[in-house]
Coordinates of N, CA, C and O in Angstrom, one line a residue:
X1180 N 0.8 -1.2 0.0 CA 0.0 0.0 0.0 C 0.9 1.3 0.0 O 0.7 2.4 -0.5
X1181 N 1.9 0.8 0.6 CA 2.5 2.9 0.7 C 3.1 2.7 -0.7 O 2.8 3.5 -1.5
X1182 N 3.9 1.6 -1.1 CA 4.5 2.0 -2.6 C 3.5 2.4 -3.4 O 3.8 3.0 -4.4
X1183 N 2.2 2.1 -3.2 CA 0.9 2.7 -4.2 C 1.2 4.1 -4.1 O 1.5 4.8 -5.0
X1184 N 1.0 4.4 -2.9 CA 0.8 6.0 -2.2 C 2.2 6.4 -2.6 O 2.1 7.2 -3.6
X1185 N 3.4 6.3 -2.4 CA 4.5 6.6 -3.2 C 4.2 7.4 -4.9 O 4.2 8.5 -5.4
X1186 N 3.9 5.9 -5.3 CA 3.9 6.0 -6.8 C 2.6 7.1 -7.4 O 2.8 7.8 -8.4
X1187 N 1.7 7.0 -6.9 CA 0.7 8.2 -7.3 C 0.7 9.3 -7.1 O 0.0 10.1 -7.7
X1188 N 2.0 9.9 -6.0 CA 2.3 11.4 -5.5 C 3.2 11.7 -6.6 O 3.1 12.8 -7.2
X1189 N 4.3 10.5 -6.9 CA 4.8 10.9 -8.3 C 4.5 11.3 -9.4 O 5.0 12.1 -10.2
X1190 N 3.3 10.4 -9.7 CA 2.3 10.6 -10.7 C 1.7 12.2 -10.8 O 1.6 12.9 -11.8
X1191 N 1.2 12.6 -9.2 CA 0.9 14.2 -9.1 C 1.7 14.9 -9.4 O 1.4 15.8 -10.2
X1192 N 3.0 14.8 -8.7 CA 4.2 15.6 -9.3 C 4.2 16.1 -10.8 O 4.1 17.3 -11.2
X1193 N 4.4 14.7 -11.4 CA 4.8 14.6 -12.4 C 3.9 15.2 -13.7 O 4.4 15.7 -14.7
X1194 N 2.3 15.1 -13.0 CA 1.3 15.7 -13.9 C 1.4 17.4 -13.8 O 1.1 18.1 -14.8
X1195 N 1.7 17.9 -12.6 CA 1.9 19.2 -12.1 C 2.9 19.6 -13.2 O 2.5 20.1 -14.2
X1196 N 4.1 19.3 -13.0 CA 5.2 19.5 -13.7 C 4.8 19.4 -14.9 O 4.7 20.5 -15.5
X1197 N 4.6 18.4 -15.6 CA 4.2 18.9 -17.1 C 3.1 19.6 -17.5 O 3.3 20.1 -18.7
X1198 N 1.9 19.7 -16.8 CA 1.3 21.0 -16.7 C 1.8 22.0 -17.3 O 1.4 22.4 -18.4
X1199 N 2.9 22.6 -16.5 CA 3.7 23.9 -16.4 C 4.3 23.7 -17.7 O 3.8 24.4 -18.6
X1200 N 5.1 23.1 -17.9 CA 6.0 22.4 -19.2 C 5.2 22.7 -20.2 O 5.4 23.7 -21.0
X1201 N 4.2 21.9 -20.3 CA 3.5 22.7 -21.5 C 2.8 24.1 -21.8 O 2.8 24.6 -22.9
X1202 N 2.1 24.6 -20.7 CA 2.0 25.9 -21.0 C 2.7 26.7 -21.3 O 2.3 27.6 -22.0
X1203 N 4.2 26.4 -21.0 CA 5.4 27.7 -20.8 C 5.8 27.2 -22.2 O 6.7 28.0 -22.6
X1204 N 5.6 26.2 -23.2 CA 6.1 25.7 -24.1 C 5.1 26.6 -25.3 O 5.4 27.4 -26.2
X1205 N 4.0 26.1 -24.9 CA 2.4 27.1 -25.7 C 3.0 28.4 -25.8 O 3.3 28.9 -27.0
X1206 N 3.3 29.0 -24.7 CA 3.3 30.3 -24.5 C 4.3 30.7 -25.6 O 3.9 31.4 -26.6
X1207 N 5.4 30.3 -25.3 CA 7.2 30.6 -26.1 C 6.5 30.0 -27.5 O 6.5 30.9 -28.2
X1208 N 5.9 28.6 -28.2 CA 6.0 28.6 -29.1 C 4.6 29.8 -30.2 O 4.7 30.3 -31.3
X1209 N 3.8 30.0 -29.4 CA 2.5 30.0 -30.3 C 2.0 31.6 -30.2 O 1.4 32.3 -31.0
X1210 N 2.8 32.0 -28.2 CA 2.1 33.4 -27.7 C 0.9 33.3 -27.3 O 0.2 34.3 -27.2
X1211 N 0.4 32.0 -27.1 CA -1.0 32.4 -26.1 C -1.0 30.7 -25.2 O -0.3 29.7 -25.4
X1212 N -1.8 31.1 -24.4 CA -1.7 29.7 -23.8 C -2.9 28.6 -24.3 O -4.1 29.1 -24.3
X1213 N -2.8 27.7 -24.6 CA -3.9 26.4 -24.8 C -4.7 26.0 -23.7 O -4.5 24.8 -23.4
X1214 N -5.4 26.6 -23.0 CA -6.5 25.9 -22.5 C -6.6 25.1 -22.0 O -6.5 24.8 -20.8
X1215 N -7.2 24.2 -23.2 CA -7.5 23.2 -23.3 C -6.4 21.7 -22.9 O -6.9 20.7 -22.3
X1216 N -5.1 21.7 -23.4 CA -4.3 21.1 -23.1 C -3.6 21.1 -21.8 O -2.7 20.2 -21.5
X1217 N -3.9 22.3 -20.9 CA -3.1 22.6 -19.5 C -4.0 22.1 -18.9 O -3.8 21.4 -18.0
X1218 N -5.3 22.6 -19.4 CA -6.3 22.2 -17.8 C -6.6 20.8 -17.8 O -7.2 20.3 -16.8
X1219 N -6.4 19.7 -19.3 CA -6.5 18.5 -19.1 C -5.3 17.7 -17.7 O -5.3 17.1 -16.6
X1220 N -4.3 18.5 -18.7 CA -3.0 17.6 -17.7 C -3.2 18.1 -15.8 O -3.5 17.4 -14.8
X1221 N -3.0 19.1 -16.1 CA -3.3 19.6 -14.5 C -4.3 19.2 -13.8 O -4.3 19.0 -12.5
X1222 N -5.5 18.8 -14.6 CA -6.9 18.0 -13.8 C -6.5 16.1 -13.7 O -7.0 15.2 -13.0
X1223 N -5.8 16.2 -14.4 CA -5.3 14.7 -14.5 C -4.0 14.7 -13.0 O -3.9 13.8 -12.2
X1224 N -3.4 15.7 -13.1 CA -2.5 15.6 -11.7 C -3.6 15.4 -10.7 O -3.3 14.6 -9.9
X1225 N -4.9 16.1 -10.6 CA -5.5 16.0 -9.5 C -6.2 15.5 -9.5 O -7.1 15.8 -8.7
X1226 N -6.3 14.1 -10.4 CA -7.1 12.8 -10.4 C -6.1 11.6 -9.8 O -6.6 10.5 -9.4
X1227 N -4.6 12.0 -9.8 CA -3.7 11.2 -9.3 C -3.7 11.4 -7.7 O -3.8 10.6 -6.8
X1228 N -3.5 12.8 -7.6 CA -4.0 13.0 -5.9 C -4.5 12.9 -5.2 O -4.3 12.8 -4.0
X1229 N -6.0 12.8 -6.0 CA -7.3 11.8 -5.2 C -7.1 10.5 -4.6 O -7.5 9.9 -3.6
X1230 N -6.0 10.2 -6.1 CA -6.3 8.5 -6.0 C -5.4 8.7 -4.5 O -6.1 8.5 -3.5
X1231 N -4.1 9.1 -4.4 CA -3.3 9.1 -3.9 C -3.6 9.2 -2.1 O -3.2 8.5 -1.2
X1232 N -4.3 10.5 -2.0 CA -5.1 10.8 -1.0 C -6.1 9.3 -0.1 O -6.0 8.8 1.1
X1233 N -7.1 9.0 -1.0 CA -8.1 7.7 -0.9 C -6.5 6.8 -0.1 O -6.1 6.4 1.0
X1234 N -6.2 6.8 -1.0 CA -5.0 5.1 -0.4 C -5.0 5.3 1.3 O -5.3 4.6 2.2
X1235 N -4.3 6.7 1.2 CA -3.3 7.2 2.6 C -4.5 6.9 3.5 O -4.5 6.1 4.5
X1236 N -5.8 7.6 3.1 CA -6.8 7.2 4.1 C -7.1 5.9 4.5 O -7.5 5.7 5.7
X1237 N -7.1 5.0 3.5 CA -7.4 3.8 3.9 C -6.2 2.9 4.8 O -6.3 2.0 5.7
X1238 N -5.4 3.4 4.3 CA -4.1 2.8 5.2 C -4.3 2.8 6.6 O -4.4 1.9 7.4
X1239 N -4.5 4.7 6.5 CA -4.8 5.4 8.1 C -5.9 4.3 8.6 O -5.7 3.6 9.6
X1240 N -7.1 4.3 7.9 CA -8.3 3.6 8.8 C -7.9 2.0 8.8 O -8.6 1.4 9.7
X1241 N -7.2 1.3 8.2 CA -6.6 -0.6 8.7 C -5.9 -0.2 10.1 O -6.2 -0.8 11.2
X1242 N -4.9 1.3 10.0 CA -4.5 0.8 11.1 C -3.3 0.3 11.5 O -2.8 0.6 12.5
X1243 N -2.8 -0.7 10.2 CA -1.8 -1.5 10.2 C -1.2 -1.9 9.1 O -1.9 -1.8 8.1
X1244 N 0.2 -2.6 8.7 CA 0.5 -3.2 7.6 C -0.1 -4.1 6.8 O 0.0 -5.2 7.3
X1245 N -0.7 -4.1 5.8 CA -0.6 -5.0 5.1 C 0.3 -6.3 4.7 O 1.5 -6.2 4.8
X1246 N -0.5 -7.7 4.1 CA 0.5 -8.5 4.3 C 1.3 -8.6 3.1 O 2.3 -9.2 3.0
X1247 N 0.6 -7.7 1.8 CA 1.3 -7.4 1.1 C 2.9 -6.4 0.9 O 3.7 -6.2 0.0
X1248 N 2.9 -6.1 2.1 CA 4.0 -4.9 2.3 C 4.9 -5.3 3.0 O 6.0 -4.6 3.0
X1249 N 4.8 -6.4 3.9 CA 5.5 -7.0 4.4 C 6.9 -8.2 3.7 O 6.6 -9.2 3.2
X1250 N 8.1 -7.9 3.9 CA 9.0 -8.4 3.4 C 9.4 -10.2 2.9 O 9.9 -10.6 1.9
X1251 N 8.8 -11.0 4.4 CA 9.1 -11.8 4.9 C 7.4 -13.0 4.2 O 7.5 -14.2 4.1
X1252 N 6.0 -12.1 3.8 CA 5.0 -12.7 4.0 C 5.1 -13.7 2.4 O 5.9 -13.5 1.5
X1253 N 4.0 -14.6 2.4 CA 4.4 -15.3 1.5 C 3.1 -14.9 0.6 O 2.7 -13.8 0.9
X1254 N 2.6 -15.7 -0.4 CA 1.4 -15.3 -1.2 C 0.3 -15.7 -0.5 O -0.7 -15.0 -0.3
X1255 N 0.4 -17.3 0.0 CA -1.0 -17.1 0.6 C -1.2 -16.5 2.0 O -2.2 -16.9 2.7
X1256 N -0.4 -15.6 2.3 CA -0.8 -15.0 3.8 C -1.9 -13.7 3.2 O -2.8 -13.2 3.9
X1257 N -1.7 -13.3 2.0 CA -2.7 -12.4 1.4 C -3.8 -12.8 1.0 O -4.6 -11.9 0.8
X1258 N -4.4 -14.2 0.6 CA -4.7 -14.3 0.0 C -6.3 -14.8 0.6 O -6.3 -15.8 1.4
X1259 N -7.5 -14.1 0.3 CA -8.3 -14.4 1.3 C -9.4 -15.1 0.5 O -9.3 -15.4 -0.7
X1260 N -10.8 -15.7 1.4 CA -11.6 -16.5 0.4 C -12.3 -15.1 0.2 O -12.8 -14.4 1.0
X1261 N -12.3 -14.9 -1.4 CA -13.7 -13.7 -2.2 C -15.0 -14.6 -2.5 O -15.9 -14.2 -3.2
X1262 N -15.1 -15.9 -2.0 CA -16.8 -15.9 -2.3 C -17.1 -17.3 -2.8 O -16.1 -18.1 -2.7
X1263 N -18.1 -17.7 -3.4 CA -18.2 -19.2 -4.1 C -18.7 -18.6 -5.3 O -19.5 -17.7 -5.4
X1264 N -18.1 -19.1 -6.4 CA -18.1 -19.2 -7.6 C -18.6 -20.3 -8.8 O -17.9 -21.3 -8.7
X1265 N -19.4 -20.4 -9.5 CA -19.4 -21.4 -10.0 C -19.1 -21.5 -11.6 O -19.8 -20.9 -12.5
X1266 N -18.3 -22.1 -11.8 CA -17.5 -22.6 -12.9 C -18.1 -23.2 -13.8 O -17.7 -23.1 -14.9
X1267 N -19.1 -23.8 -13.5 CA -20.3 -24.2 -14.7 C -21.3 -23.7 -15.4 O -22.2 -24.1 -16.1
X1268 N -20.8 -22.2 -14.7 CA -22.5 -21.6 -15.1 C -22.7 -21.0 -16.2 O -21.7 -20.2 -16.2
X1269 N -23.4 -20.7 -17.3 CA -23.8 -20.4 -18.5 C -24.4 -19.0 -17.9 O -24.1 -18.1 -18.6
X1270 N -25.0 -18.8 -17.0 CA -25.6 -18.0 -16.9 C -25.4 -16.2 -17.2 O -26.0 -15.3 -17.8
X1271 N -24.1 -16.2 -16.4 CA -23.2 -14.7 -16.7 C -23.1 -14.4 -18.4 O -23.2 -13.4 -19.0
X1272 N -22.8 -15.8 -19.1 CA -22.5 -15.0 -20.8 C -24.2 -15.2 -21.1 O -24.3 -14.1 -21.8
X1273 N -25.2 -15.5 -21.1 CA -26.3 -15.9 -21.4 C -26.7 -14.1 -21.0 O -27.3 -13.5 -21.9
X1274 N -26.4 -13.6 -19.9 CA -26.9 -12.2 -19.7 C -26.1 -11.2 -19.9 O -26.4 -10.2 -19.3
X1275 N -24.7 -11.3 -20.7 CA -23.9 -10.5 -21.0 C -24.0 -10.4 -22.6 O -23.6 -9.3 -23.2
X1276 N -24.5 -11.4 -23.3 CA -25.5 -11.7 -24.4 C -26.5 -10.9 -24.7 O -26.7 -10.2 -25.7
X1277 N -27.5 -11.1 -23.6 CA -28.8 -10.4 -23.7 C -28.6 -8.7 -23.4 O -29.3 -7.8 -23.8
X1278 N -27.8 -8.5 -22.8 CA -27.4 -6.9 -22.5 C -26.8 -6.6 -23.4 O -27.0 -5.4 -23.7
X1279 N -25.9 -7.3 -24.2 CA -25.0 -6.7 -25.7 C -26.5 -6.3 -26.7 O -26.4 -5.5 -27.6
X1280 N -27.6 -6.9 -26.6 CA -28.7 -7.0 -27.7 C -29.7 -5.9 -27.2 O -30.8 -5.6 -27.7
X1281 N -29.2 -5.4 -26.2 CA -30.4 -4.6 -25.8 C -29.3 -3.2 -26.0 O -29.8 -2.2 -26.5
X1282 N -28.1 -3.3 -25.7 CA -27.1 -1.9 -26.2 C -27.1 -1.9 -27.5 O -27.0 -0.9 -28.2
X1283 N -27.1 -3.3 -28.0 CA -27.3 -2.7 -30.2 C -28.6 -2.2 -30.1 O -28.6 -1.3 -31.0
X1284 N -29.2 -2.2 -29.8 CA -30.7 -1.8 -30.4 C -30.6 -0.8 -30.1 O -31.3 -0.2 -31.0
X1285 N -30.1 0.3 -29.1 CA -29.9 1.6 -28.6 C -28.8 2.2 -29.7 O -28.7 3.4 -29.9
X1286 N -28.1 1.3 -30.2 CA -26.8 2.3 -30.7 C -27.4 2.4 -32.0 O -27.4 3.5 -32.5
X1287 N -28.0 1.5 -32.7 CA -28.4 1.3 -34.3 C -29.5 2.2 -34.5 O -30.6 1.7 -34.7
X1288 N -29.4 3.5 -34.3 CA -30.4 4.4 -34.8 C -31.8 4.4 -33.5 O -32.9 4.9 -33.7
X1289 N -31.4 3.9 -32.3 CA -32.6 3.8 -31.1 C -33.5 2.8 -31.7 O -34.7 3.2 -31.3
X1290 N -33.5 1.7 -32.4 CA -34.3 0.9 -32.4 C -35.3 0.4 -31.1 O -34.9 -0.3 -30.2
X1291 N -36.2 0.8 -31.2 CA -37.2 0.9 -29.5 C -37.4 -0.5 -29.9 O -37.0 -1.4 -29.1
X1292 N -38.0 -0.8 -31.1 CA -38.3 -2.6 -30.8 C -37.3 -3.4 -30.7 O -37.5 -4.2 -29.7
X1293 N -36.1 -3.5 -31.2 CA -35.4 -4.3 -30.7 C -34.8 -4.6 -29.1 O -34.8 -5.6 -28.5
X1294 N -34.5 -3.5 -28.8 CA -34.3 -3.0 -27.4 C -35.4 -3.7 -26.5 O -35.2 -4.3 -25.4
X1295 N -36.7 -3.5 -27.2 CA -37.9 -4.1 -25.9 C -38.5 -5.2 -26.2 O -39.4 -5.7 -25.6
X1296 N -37.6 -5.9 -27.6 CA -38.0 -7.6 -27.2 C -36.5 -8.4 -26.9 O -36.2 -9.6 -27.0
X1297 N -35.7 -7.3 -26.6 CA -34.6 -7.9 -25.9 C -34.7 -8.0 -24.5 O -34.5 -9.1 -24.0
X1298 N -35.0 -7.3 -23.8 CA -35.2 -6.8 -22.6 C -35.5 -8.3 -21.6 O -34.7 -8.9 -20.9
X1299 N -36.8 -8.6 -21.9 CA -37.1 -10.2 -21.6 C -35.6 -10.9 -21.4 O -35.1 -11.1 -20.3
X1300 N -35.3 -11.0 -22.2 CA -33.8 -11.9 -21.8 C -32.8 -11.4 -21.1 O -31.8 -12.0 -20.7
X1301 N -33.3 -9.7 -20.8 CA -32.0 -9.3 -19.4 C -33.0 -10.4 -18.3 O -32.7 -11.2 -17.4
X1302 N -33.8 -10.2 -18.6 CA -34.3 -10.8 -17.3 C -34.0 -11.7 -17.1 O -33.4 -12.0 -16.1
X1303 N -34.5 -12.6 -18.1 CA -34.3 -14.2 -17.6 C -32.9 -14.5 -17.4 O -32.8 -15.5 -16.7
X1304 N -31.6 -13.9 -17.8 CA -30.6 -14.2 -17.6 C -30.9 -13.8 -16.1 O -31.0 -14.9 -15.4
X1305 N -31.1 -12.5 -15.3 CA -31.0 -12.3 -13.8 C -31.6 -13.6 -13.4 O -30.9 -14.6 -13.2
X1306 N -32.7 -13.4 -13.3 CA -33.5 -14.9 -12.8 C -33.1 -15.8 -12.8 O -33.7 -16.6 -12.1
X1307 N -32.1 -16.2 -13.5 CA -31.4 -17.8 -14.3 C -30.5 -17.6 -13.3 O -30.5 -18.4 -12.3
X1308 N -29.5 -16.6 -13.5 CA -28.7 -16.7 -12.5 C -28.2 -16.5 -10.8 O -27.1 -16.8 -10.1
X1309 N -29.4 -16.1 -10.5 CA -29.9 -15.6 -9.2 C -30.5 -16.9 -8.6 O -30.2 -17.4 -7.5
X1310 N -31.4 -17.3 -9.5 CA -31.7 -18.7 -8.8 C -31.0 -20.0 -9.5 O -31.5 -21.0 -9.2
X1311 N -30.4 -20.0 -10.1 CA -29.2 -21.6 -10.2 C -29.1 -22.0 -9.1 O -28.8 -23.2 -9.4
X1312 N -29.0 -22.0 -7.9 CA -28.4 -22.5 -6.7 C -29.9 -23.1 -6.0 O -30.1 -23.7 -4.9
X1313 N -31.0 -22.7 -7.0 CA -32.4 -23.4 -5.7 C -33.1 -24.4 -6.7 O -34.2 -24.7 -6.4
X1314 N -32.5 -25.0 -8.1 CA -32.9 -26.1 -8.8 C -32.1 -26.7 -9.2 O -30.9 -26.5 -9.1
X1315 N -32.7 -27.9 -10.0 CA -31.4 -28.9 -10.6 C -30.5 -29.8 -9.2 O -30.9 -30.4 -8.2
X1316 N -29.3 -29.6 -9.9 CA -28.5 -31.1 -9.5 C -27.9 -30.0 -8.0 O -27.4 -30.6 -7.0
X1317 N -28.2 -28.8 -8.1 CA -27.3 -28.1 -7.6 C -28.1 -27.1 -5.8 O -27.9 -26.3 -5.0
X1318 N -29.1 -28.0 -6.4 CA -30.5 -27.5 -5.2 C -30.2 -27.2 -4.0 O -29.9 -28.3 -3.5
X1319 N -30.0 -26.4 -3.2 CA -29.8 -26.4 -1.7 C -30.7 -26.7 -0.7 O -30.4 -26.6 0.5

């Protein structure tokens, strides 16, 4: 975590700094300043310092080292259970499917019918995959 917080302050630095670099560059080559190109970089330094900021706080609120940061720790001392998963299930592409068909119909000129006889299949994919775990072989 602190090499994060490290590396993102540099990142601010670094966006600060060329900030400047480019304006003073605008200025000497063209005689006016660009706008648009300073206040990108400069808002981008201070999207690094957010990030940068967030970390430190979170650090602050653990409390303590991470076992990532620690010299001596191995891989699985980090490594925690995220959840049960199931590996057989059709169901996530079945509604990543039905969601790609309801975003074409939006992009292709707003097709409203397509879009709303797609729709049904966001559903049944939720449904399908919300309840897999209370039918079949797999019933609780």
């Amino acid at each position: 975590m602190k090499s994060n917080i490290v590396i993102f302050w540099i990142l601010t630095a670094y966006m600060v700094l060329l900030a400047s670099v480019y304006t003073v560059w605008n200025l000497i080559e063209h005689g006016y300043v660009e706008w648009a190109g300073s206040t990108t970089i400069l808002l981008s330094g201070g999207l690094t310092a957010f990030i940068a900021v967030y970390l430190m706080l979170v650090q602050k609120k653990q409390g303590g080292v991470l076992t990532e940061d620690l010299l001596d720790s191995d891989i699985d001392d980090g490594d925690p259970e995220l959840g049960e998963f199931s590996p057989w299930s059709w169901w996530p592409l079945f509604l990543a499917f039905a969601i790609s068909l309801v975003i074409l119909g939006m992009c292709i000129g707003f097709n409203f019918w397509f879009s709303f006889l797609t729709v049904p299949l966001v559903l049944v994919g939720v449904v399908g995959w919300v309840y897999e775990y209370y039918r079949g072989n797999f019933a609780r």
